[in-house]
Coordinates of C-alpha atoms in Angstrom, one line a residue:
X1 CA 39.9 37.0 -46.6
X2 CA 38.1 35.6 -49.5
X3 CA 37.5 32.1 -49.6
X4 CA 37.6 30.4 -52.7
X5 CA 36.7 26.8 -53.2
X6 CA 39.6 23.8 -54.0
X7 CA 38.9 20.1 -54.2
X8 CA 41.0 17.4 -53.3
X9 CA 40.5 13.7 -54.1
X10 CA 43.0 11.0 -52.4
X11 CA 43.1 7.3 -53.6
X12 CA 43.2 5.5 -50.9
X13 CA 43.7 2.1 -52.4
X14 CA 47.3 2.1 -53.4
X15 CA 50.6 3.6 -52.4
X16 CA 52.4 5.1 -54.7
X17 CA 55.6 5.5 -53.2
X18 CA 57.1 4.4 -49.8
X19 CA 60.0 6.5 -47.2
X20 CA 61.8 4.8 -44.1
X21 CA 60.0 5.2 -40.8
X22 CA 62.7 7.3 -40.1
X23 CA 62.3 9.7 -43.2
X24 CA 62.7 12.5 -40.8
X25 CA 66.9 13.3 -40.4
X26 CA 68.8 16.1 -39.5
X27 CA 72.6 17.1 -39.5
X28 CA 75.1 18.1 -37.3
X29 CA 78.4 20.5 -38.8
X30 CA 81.8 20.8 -38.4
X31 CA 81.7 25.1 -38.5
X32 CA 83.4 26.5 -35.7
X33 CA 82.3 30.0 -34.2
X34 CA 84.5 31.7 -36.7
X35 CA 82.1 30.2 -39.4
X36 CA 80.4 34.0 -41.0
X37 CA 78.8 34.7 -43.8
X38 CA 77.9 37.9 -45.2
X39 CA 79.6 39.6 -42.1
X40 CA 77.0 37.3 -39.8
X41 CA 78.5 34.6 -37.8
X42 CA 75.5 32.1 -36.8
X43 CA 77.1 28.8 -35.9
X44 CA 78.2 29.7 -32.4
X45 CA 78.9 26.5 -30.4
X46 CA 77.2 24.2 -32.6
X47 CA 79.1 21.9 -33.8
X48 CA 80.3 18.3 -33.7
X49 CA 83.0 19.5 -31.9
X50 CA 81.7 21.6 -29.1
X51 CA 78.3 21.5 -28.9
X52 CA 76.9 20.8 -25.5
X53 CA 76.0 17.5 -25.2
X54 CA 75.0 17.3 -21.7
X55 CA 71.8 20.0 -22.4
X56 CA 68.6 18.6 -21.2
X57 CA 67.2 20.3 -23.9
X58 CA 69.3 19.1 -26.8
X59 CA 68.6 15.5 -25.6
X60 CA 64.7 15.8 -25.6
X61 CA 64.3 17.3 -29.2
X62 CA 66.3 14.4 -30.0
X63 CA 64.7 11.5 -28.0
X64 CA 60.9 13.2 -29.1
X65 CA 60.9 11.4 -32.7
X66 CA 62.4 8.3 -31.3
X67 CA 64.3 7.9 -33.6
X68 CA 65.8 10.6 -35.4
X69 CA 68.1 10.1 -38.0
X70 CA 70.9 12.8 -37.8
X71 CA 73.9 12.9 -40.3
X72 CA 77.3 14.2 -39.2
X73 CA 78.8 15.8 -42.0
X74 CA 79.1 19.1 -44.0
X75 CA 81.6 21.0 -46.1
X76 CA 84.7 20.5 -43.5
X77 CA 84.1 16.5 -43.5
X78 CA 86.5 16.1 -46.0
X79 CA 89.4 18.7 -44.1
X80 CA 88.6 15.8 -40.9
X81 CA 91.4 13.7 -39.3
X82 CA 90.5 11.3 -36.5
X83 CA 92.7 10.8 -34.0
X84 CA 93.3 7.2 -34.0
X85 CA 95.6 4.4 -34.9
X86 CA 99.0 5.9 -36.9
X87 CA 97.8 9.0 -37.7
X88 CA 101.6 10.8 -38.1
X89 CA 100.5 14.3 -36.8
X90 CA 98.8 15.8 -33.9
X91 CA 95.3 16.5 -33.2
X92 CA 94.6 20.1 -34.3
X93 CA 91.0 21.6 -34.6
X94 CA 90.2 23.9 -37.7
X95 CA 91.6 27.3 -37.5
X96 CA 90.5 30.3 -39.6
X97 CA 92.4 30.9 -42.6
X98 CA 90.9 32.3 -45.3
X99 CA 93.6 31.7 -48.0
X100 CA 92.4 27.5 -47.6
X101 CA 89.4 25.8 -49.0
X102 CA 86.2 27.2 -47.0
X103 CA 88.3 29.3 -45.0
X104 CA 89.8 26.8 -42.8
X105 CA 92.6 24.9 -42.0
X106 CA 92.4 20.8 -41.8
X107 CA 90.8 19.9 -37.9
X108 CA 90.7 16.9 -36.5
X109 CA 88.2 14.7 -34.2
X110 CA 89.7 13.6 -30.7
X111 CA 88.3 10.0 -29.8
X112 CA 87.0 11.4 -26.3
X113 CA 85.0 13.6 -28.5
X114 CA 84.1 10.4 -30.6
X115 CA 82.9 9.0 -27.7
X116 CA 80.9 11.6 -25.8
X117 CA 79.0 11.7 -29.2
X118 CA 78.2 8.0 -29.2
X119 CA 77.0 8.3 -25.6
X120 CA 74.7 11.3 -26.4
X121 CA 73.4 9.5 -29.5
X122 CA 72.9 6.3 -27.5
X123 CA 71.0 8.2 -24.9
X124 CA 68.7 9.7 -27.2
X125 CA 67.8 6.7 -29.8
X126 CA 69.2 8.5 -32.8
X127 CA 70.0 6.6 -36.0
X128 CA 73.4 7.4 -37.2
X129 CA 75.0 8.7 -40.7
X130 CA 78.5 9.3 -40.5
X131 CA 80.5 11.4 -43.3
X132 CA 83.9 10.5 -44.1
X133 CA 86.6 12.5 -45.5
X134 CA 87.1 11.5 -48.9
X135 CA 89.9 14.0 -49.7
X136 CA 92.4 12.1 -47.6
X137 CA 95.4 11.5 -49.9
X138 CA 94.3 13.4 -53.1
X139 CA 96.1 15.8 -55.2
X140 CA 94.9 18.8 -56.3
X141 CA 95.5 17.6 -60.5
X142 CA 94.2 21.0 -61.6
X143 CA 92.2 24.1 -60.3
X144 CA 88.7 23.0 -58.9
X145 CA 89.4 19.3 -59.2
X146 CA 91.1 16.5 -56.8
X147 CA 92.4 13.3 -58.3
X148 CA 94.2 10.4 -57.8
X149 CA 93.0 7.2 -55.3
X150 CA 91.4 7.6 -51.6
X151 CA 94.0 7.2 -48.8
X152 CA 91.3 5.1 -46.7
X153 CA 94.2 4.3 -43.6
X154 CA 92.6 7.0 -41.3
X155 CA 89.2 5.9 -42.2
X156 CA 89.5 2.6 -41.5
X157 CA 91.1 2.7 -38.1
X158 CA 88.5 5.0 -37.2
X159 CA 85.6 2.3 -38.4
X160 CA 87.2 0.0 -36.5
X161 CA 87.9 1.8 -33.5
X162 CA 84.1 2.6 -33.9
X163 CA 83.1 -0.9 -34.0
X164 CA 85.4 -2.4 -31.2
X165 CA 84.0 0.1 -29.3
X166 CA 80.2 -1.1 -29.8
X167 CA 78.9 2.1 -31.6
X168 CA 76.2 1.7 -34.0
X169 CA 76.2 3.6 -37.2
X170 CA 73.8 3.1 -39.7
X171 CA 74.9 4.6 -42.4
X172 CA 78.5 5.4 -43.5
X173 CA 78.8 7.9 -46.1
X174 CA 81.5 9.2 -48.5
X175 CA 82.7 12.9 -49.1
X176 CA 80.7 16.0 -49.6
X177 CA 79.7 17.9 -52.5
X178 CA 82.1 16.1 -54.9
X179 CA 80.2 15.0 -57.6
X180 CA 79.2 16.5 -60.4
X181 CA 80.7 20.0 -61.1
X182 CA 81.5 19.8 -57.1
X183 CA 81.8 22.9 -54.5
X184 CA 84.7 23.6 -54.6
X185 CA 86.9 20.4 -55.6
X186 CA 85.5 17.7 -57.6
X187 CA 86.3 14.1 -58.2
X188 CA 85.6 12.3 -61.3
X189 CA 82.7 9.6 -61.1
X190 CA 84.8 7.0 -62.3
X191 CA 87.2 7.4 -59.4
X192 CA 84.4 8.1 -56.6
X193 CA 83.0 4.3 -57.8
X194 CA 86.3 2.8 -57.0
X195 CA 86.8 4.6 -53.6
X196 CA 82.9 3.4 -53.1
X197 CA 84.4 -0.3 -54.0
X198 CA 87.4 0.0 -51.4
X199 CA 85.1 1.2 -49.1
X200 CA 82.5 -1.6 -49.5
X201 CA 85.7 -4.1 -48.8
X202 CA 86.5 -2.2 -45.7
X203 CA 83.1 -1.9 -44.4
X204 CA 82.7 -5.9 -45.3
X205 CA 86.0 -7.2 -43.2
X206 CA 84.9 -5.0 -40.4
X207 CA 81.6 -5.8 -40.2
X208 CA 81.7 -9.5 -41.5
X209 CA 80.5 -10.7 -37.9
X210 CA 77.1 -8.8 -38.3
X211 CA 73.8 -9.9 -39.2
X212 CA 72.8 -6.6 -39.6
X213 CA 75.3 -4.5 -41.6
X214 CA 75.8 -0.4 -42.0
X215 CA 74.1 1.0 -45.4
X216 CA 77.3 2.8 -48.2
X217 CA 76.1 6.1 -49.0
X218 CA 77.0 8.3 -51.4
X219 CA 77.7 11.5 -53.1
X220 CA 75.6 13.9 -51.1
X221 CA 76.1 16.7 -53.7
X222 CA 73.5 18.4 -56.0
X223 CA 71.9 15.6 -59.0
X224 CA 74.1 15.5 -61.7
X225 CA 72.3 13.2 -64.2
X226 CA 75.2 12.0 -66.2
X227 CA 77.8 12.0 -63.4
X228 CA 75.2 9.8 -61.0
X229 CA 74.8 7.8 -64.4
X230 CA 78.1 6.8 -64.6
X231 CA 79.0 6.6 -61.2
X232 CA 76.5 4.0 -60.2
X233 CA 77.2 1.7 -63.8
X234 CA 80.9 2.1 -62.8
X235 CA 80.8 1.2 -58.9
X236 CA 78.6 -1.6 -59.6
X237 CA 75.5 -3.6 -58.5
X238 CA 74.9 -3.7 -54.5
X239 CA 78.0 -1.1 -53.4
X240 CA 76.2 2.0 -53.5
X241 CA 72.8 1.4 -51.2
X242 CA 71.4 4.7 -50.8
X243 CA 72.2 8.3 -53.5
X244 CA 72.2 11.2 -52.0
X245 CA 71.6 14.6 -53.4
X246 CA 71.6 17.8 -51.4
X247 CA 69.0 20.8 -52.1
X248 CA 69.5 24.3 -51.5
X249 CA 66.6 25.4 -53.9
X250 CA 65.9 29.3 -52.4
X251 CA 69.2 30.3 -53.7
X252 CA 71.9 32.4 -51.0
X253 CA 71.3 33.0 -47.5
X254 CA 71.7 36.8 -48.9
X255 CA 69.2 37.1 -51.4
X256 CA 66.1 39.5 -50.4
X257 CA 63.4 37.7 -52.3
X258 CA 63.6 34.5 -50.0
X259 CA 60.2 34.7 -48.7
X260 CA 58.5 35.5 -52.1
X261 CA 60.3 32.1 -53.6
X262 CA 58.4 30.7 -50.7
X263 CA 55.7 31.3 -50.9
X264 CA 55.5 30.9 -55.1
X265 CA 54.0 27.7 -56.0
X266 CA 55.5 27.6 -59.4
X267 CA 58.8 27.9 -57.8
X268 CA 58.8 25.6 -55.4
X269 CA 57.7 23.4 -57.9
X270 CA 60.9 23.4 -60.0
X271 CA 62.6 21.3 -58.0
X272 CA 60.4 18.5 -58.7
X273 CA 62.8 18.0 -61.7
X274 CA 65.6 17.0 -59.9
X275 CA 63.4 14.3 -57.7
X276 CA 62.1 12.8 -60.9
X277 CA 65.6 12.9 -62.5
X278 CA 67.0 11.0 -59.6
X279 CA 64.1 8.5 -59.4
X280 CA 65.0 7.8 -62.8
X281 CA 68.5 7.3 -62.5
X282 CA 68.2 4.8 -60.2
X283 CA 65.3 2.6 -62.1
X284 CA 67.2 2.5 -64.7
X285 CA 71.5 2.6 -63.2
X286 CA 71.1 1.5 -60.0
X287 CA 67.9 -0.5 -58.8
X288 CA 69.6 -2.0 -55.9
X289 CA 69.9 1.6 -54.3
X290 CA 67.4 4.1 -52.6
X291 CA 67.4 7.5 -52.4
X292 CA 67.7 10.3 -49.9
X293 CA 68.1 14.0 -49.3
X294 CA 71.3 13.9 -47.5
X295 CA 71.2 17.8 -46.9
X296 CA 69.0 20.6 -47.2
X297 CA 68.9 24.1 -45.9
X298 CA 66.7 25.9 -49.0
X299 CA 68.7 28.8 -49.0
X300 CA 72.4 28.0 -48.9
X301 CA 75.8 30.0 -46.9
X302 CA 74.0 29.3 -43.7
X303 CA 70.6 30.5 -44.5
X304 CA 68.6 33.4 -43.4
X305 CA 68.1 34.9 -39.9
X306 CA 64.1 35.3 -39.4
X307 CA 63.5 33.4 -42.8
X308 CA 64.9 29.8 -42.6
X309 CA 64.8 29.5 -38.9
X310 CA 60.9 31.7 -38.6
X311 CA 57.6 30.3 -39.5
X312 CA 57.5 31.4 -43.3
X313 CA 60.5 28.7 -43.6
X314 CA 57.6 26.0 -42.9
X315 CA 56.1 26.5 -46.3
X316 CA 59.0 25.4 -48.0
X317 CA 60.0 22.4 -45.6
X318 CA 56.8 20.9 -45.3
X319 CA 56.4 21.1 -49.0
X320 CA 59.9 19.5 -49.3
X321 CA 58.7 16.6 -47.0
X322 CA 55.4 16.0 -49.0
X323 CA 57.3 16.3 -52.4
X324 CA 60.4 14.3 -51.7
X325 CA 57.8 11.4 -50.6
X326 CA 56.4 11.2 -53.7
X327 CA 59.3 10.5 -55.6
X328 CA 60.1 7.9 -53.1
X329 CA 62.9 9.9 -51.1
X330 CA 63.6 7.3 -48.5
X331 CA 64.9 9.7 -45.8
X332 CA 65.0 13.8 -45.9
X333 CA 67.7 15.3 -43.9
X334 CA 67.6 19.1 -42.8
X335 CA 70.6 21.2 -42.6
X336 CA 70.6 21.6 -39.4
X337 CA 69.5 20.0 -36.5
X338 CA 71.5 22.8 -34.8
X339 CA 73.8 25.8 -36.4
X340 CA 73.2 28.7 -38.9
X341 CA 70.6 30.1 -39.9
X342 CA 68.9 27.4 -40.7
X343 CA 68.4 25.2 -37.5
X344 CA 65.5 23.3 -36.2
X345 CA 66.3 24.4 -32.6
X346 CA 67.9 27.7 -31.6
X347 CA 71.6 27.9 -32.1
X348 CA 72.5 29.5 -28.4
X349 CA 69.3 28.4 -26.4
X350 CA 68.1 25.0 -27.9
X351 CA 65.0 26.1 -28.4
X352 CA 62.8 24.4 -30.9
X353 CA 62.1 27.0 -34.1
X354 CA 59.0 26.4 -35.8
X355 CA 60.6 24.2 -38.7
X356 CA 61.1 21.6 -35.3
X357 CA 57.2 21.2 -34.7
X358 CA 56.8 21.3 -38.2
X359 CA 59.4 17.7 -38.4
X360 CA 57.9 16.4 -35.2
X361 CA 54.2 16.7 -36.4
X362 CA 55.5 15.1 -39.7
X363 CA 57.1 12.0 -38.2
X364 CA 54.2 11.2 -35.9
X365 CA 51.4 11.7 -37.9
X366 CA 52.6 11.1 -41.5
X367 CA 52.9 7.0 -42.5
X368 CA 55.7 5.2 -44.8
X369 CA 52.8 4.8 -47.5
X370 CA 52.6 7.5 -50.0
X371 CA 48.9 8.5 -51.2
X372 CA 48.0 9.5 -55.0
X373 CA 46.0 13.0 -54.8
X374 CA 44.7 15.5 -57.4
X375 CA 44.3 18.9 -55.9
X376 CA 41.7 21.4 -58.3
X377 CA 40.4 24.8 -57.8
X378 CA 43.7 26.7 -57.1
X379 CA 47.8 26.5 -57.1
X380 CA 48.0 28.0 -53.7
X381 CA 46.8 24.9 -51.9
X382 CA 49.8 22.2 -51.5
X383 CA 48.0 19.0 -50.6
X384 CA 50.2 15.7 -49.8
X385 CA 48.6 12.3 -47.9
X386 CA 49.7 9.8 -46.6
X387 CA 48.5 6.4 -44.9
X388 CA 48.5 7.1 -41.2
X389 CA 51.5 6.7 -38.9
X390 CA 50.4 3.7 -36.4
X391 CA 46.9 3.8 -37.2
X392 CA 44.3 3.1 -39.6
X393 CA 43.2 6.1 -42.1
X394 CA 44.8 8.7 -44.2
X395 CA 47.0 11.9 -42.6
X396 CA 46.4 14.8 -45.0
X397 CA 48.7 17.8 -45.5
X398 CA 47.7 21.2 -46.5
X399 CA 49.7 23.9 -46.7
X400 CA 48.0 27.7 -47.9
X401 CA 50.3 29.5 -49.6
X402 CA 48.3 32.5 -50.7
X403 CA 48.6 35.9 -48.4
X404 CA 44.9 36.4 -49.0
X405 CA 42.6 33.6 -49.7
X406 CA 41.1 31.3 -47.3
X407 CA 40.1 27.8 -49.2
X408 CA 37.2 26.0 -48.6
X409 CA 38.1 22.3 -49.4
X410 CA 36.1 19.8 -50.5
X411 CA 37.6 16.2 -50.1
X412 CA 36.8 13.1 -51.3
X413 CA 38.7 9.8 -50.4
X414 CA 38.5 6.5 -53.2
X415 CA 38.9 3.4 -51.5
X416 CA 37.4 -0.1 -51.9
X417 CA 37.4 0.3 -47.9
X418 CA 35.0 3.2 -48.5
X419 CA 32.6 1.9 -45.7
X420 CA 35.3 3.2 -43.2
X421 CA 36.5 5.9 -44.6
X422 CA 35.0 9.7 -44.4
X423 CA 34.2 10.9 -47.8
X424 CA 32.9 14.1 -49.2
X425 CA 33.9 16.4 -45.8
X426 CA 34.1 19.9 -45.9
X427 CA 37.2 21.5 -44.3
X428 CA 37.8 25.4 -44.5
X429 CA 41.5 26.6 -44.0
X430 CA 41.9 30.0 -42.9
X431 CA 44.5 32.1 -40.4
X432 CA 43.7 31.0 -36.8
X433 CA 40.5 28.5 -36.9
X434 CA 41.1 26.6 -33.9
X435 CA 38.7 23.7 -34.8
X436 CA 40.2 20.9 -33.4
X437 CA 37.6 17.7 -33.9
X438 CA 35.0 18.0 -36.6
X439 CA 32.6 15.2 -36.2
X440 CA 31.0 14.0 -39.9
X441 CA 27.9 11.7 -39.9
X442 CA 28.9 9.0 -42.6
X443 CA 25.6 7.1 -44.9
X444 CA 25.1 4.7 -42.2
X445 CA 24.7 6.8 -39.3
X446 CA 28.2 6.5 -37.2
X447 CA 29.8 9.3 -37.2
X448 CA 33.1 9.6 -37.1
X449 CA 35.8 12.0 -36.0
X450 CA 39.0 13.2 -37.2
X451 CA 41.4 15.4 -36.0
X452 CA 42.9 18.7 -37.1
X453 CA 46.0 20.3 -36.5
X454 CA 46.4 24.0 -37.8
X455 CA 49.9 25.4 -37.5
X456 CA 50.2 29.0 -37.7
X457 CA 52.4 32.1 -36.9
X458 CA 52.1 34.2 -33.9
X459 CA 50.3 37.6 -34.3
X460 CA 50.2 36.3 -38.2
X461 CA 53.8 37.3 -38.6
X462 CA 55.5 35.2 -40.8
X463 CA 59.1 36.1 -39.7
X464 CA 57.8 35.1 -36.2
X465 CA 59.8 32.0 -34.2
X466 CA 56.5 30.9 -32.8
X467 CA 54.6 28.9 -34.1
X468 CA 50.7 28.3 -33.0
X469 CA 48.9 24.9 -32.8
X470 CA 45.2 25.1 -32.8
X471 CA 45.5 28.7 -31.6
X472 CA 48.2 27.7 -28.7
X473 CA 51.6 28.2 -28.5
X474 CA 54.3 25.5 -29.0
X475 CA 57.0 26.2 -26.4

């Protein structure tokens, strides 16, 4: 490997952006087994509906991040009924029929299921987004788009019935993938705001008795400057709290080139436009609301088996994490915690793929407080810092994306605190250097130590599910 010299310079004084504590978030689906794609079916027993809640497994990736923020939802949200109050037919789950939108009949959640689910989530400290069907009551009005007002009866019992029965969601959120140009329905923006508005009353008569009240959330679809525009001036100041957009950058779970888009800095790199486009949306239409990834899988139709669920994936996510930040992207949620392709933990065994350590390493290490940095010398180095998590100093992420070079980095932190900080080090990144602690001597004679983690694939194989700290495995 050649190593070729990069410099990267942090400034330590000010932050220039700031996520929740809970940034890291991950989703749970509706798709049953019979979910395929491409002639692969990867969702096995992984849904809301029948995953196994009493694994041991399941529960301690959970319970690790403490919390983690996991959003129910996905394309069948809006074909949901929940079987509560006067809903005037019976409980049926989803069955295949491919004639229907995504392939599937209408299903419905059973309340025992509502409340295993609570338990579980109770049990293992997650933070809670829920995702309600906002197709309830619509009429088709012509092909690819739904109009008319939001039947919001079954939704409301089931809010209530949540609340009288002490379960704490954080965040309630509205339809899926209907804004914009939508999936494969739509809804116009003007008549989303005024389902946002009933909503808000809802939310508001259920929840008047508490001091701390569940954050509106809305459209989780892909940015759509003008229909985002209009949506947030026609719902209003302080309805909408947080805008989600969903990102599935590395195109179809089919495509062969998903590891070359990877690993391409100028690609990944494009969707810094739709971060800045949302930042600005909301300065300027809706400065009362935050923004989040509501759902991300890079490569879309249930990813890629050995690509989005293997190490190579970790290029793209971590660069996700670091670049979301930036653009102050509150929270980042990954499609999936569990299911397709694209899971942080195995979809039949629960064990944690490398995108999981990736997440967990993330969440302890990197702080709320977003650092400025200027990286020189080379595009294959991605650099991202951040204040430390729980501690004093500065958590720096670098990720190689070049098959042959090795960088030598020089680093230089400016801070008015410079007489604690360790400026001018030298790190090398290379495949499989195992240096854990390099001790610096600062001007004044303490030395000081910091500590490295170096993530890499087993045998160097990039399509490998094991991923290597400091030369050891992660199991």
């Amino acid at each position: 490997a050649v190593h070729v010299n990069a410099n990267v310079s942090i400034n330590g004084d000010t932050a220039i952006a700031e996520t929740d504590t809970d940034f890291i978030c991950a989703t749970l689906d509706w798709w049953p087994p019979e979910k395929c794609d491409y002639g692969t079916c990867s969702w096995g027993n992984a849904s809301l509906l029948n995953l196994d809640l009493k694994s041991l497994l399941l529960a301690n990736a959970v319970k690790a991040f403490d919390p983690l923020k996991i959003r129910l939802g996905g394309s069948l949200q809006d074909k949901v009924l929940y079987d509560v109050g006067d809903l005037k037919q019976p409980c049926h789950p989803f069955v295949k029929n491919a004639s229907l939108m995504f392939g599937f009949t209408n299903g419905c959640l059973p309340m025992s299921r509502w409340d295993a689910l609570n338990l579980f989530f109770k049990k293992t400290g997650a933070t809670v987004a829920f995702g309600l069907n906002a197709l309830n009551g619509r009429k088709n009005i012509s092909k690819g788009v739904s109009g008319g007002p939001w039947d919001s009866t079954n939704a409301h019992a089931f809010i209530q019935y949540t609340v009288d029965h002490g379960y704490k969601i954080n965040a309630w959120e509205l339809g899926n993938e209907l804004s914009g140009t939508g999936i494969k329905t739509r809804i116009s923006a003007t008549q989303y705001a005024a389902d946002m508005i009933e909503l808000t009353r809802i939310l508001r008569e259920i929840y008047k008795d508490f001091q701390v009240k569940p954050q509106l959330v809305a459209p989780d679809g892909l940015f759509d400057a003008d229909w985002f525009k209009e949506f947030l001036q026609k719902s209003g100041p302080n309805i909408v709290n947080v805008v989600t957009h969903h990102i599935y950058n590395l195109g179809p779970g089919v495509d062969e080139h998903l590891v070359e888009k990877i690993l391409d800095p100028s690609y990944l790199s494009r969707e810094e436009s739709a971060f800045k486009g949302l930042k600005t949306t909301l300065e300027n239409y809706g400065p009362w609301s935050s923004a989040w990834v509501g759902e991300s899988g890079g490569a879309y139709n249930s990813g890629r088996n050995l690509v989005t669920n293997a190490f190579v994936s970790s290029f793209w996510y971590l660069d996700q994490l670091g670049m979301a930040s930036t653009y102050n992207t509150k929270s980042y949620c990954r499609q999936s915690l569990i299911g397709g392709n694209y899971g942080l933990l195995n979809t039949t065994t629960y064990v944690p793929n490398p995108d999981y350590y990736s997440a967990l390493l993330w969440h302890r290490l990197m702080g709320a407080h977003v650092l400025s940095l200027s990286s020189k010398g080379t595009q294959y180095l991605r650099a991202y810092a951040h204040c430390t998590k729980n501690a004093t100093g500065v958590t720096l992420l670098l990720i190689n994306l070049s098959k042959s070079d090795g960088f030598s980095v020089g680093l230089s932190i400016n801070s008015s605190f410079k007489e604690n900080m360790d400026t001018g080090l030298n790190l090398s990144i290379k495949q499989g250097q195992k240096n854990v602690v390099v001790r610096t001597q600062l001007e004044n004679g303490d030395t000081q130590s910091r500590l490295e983690y170096h993530l890499t694939a087993k045998d160097g194989d990039l399509h490998s599910q094991t991923m290597l700290l400091n030369g050891k495995v992660l199991d």
